JSON list of C-alpha atoms in Angstrom, two decimals:
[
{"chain": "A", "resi": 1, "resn": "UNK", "atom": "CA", "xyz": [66.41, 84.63, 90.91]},
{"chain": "A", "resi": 2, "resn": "UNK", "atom": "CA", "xyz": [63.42, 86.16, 89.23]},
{"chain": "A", "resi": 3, "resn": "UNK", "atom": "CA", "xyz": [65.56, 87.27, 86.01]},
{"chain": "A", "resi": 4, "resn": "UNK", "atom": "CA", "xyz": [67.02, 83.64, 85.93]},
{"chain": "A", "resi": 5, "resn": "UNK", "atom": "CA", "xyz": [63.11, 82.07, 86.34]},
{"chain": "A", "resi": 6, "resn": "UNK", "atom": "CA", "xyz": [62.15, 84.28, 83.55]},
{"chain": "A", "resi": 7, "resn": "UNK", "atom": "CA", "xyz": [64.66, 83.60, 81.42]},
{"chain": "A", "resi": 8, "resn": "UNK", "atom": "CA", "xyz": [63.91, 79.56, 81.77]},
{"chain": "A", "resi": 9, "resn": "UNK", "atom": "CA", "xyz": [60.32, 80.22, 81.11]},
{"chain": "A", "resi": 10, "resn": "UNK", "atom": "CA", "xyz": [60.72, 82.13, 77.83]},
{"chain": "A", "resi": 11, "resn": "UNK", "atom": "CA", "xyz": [63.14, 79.28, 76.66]},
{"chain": "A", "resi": 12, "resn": "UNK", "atom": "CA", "xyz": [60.04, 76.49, 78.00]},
{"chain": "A", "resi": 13, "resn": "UNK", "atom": "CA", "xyz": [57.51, 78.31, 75.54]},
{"chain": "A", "resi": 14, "resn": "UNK", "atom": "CA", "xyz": [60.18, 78.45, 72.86]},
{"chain": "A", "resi": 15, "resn": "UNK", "atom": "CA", "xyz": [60.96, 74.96, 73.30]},
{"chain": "A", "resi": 16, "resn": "UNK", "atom": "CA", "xyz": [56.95, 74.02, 72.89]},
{"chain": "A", "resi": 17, "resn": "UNK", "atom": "CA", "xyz": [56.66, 76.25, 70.32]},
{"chain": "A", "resi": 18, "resn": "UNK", "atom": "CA", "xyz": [59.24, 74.66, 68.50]},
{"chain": "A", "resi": 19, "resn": "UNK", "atom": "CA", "xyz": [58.37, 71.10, 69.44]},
{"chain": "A", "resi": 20, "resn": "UNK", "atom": "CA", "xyz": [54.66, 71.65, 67.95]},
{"chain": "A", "resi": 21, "resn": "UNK", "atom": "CA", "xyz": [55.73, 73.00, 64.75]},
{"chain": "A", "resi": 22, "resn": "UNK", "atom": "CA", "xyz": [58.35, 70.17, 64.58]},
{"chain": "A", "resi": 23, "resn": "UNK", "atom": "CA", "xyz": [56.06, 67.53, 65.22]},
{"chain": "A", "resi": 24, "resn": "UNK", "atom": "CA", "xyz": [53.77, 69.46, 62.47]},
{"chain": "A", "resi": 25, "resn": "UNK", "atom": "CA", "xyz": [56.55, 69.83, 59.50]},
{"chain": "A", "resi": 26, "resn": "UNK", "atom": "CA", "xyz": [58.40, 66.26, 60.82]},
{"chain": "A", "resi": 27, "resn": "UNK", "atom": "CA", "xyz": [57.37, 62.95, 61.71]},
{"chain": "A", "resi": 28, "resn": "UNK", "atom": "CA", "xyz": [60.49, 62.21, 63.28]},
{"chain": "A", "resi": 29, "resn": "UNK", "atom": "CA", "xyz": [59.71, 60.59, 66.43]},
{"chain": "A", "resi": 30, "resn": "UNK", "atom": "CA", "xyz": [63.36, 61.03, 68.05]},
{"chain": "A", "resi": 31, "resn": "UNK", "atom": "CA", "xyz": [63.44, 64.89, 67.04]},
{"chain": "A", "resi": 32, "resn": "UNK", "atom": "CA", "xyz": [60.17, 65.46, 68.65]},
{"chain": "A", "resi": 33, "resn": "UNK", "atom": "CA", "xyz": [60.87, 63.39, 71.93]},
{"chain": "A", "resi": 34, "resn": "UNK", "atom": "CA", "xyz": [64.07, 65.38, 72.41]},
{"chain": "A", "resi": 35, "resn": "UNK", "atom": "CA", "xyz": [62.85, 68.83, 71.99]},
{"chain": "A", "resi": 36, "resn": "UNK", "atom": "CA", "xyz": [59.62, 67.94, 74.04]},
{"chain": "A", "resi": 37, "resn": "UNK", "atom": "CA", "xyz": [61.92, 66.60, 76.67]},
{"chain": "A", "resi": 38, "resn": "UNK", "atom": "CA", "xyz": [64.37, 69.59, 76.45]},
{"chain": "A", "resi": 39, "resn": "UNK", "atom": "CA", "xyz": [61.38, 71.92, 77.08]},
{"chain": "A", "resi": 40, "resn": "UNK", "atom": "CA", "xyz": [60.54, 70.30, 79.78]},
{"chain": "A", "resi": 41, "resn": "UNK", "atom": "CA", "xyz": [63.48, 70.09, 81.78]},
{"chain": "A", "resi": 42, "resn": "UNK", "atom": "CA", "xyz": [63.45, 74.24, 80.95]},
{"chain": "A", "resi": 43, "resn": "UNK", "atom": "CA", "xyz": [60.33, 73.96, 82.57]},
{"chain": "A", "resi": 44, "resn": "UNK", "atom": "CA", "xyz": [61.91, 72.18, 85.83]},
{"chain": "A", "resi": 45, "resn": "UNK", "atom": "CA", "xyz": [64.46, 74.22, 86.19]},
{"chain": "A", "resi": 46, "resn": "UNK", "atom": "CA", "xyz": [62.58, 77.67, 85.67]},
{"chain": "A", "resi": 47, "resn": "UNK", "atom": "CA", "xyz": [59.72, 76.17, 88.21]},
{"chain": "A", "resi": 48, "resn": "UNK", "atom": "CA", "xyz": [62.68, 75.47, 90.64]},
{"chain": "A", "resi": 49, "resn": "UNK", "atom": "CA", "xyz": [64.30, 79.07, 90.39]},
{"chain": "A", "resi": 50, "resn": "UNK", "atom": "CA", "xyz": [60.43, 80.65, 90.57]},
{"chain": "A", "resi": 51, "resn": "UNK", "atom": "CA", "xyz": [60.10, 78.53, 94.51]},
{"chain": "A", "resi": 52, "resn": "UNK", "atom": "CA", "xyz": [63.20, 79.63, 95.29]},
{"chain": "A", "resi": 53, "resn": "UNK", "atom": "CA", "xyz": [63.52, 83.57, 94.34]},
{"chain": "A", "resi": 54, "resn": "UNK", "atom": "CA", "xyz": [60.15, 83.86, 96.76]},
{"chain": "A", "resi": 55, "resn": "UNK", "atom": "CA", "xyz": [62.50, 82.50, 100.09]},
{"chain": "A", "resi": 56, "resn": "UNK", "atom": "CA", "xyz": [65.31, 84.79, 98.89]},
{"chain": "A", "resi": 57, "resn": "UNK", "atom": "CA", "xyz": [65.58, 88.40, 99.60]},
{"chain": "A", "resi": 58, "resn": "UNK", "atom": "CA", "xyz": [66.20, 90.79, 96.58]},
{"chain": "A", "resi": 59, "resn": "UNK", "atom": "CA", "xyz": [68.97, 90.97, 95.17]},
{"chain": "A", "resi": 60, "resn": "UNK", "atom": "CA", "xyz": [69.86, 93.93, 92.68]},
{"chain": "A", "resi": 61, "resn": "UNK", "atom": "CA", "xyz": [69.48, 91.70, 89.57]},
{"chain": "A", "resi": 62, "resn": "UNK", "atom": "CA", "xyz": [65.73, 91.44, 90.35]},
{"chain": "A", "resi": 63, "resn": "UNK", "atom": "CA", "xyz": [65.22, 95.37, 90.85]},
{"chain": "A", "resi": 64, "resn": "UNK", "atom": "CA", "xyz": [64.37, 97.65, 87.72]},
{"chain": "A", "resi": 65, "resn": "UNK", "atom": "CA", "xyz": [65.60, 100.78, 89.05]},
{"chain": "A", "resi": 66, "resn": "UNK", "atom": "CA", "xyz": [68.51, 98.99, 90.82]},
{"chain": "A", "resi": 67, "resn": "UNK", "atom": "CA", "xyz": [72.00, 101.09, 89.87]},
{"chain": "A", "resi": 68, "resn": "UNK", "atom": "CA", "xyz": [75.17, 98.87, 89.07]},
{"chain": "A", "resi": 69, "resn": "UNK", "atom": "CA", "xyz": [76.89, 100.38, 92.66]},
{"chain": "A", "resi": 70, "resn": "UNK", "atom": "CA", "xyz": [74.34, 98.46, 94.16]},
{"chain": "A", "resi": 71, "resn": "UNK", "atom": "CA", "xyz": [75.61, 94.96, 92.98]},
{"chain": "A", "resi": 72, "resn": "UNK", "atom": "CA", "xyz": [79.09, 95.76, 94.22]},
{"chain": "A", "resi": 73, "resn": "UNK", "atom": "CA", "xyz": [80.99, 94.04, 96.96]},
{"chain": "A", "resi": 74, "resn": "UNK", "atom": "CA", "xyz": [83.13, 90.99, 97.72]},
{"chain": "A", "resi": 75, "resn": "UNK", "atom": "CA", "xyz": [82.53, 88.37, 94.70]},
{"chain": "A", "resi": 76, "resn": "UNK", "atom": "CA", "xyz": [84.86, 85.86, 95.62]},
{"chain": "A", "resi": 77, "resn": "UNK", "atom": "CA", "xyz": [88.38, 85.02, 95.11]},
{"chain": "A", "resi": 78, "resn": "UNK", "atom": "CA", "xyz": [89.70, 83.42, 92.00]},
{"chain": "A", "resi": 79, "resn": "UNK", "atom": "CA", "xyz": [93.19, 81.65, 91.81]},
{"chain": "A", "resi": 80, "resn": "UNK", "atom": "CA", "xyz": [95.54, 84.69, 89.81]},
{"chain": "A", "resi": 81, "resn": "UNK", "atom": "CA", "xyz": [97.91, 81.75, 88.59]},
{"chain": "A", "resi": 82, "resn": "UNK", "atom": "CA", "xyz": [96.57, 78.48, 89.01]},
{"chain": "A", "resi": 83, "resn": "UNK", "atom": "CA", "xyz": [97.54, 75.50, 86.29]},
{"chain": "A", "resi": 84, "resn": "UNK", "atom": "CA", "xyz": [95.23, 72.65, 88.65]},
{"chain": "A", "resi": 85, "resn": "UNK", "atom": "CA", "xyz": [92.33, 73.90, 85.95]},
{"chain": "A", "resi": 86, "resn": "UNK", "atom": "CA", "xyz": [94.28, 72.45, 82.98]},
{"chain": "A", "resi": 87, "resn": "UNK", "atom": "CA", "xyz": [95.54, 69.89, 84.65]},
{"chain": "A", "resi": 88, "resn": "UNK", "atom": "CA", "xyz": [92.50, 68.85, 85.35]},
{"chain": "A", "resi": 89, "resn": "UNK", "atom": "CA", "xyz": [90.96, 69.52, 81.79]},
{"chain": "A", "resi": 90, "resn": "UNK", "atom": "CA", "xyz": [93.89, 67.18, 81.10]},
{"chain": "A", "resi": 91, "resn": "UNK", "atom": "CA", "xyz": [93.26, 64.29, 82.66]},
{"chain": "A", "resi": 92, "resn": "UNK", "atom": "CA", "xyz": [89.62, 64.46, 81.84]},
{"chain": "A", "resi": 93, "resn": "UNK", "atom": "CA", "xyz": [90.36, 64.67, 78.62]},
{"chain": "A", "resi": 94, "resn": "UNK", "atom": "CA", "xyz": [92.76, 61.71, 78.86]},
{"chain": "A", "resi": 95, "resn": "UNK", "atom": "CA", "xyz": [90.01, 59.78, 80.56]},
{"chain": "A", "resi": 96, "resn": "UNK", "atom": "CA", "xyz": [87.53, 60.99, 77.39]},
{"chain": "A", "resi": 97, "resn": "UNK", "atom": "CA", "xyz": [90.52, 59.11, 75.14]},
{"chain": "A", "resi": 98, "resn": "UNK", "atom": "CA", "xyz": [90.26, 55.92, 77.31]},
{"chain": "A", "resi": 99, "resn": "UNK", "atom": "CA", "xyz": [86.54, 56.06, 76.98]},
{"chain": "A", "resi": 100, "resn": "UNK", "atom": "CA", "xyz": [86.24, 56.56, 73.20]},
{"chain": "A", "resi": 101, "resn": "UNK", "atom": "CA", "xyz": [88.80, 53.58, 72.23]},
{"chain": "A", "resi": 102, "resn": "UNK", "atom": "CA", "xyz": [87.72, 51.38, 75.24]},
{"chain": "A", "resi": 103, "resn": "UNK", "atom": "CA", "xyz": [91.43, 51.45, 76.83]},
{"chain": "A", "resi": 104, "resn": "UNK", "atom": "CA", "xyz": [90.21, 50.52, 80.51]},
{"chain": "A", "resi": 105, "resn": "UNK", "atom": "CA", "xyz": [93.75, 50.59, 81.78]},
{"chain": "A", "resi": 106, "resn": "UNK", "atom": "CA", "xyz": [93.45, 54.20, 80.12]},
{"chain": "A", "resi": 107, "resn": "UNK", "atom": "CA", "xyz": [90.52, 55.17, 82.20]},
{"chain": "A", "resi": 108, "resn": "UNK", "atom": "CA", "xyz": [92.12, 53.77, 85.29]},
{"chain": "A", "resi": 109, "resn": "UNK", "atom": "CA", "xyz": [95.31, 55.63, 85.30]},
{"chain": "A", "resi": 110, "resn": "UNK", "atom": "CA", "xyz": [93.36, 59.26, 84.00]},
{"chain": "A", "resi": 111, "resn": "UNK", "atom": "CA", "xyz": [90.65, 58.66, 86.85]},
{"chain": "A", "resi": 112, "resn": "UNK", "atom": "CA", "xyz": [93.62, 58.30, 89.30]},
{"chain": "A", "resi": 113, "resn": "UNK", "atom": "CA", "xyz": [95.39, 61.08, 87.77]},
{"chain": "A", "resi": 114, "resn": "UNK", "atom": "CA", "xyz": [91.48, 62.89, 87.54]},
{"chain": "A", "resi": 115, "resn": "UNK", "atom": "CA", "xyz": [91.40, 62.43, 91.21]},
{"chain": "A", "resi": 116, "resn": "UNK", "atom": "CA", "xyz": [94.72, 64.06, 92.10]},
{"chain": "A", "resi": 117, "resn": "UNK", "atom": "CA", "xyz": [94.33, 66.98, 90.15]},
{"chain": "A", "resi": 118, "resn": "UNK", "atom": "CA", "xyz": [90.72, 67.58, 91.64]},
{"chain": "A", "resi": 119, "resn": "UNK", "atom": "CA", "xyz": [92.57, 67.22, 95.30]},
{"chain": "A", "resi": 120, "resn": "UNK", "atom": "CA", "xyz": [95.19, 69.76, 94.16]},
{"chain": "A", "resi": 121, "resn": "UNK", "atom": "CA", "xyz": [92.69, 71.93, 92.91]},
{"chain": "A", "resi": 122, "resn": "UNK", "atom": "CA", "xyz": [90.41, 72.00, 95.61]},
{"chain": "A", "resi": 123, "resn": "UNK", "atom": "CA", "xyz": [93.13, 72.18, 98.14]},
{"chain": "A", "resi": 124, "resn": "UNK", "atom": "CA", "xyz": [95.44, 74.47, 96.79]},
{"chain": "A", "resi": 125, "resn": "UNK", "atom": "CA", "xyz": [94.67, 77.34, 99.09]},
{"chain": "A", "resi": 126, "resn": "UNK", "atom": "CA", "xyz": [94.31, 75.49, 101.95]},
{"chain": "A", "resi": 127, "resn": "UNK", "atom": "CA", "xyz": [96.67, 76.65, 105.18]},
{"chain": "A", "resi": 128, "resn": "UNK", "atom": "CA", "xyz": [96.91, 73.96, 108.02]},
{"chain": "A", "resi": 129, "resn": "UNK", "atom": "CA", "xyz": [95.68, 75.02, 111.25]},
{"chain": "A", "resi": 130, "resn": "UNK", "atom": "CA", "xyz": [97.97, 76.36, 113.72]},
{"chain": "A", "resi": 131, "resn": "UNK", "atom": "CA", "xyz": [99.79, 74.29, 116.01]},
{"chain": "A", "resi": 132, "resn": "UNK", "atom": "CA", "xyz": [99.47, 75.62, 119.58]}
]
């Protein structure tokens, strides 16, 4: 979590940076708000990774002389064939529809639809337990 820290607090000082000299070539109060704002949430969340990479052990991403064998092992598994994902992208982006012209009957039947698809998707792996 060090690398990820870093990374956060490079993109803080950048933010600053470019908050300062926007607030110095622009008066425009929105502008500077946002990218003060936006460089403080970087802040946040690279302040949130730095508490949390010292309780972690670490991992080969944090060590210099680390080789890539070391990083190897189980990553997870990932659905070969799945179509939950775009029927979920679906129905969110029926929902997005419903929102933008106000339809709430719309945004009632996608956030049922929403719903079902997330169920499907989460439990589409899922093997009852034995009966015994």
């Amino acid at each position: 979590m060090k690398i990820e820290s870093r990374i956060f607090e490079i993109c803080t000082g950048f933010f600053f940076l470019a908050a300062i000299v926007y607030t110095v070539l622009s008066h425009e109060p929105v502008g500077i708000a946002a990218l003060f704002l936006t460089a403080g949430l970087s802040l946040i969340i690279g302040t949130y990774f730095r508490f949390v990479s010292r309780r972690l052990e670490e991992r080969p991403e944090d060590n210099p002389d680390a080789e890539v064998s070391d990083g190897a092992g189980d990553i997870g598994f990932f659905s070969p064939g799945s179509y939950w994902p775009i029927a979920v992208a679906g129905s969110t982006a029926l929902f997005a529809i419903g929102l933008a012209f106000l339809y709430v009957w719309l945004m009632v039947i996608a956030m049922i639809v929403l719903l079902i698809t997330i169920g499907g998707l989460v439990f589409e792996y899922h093997i009852r337990p034995a009966d015994h």
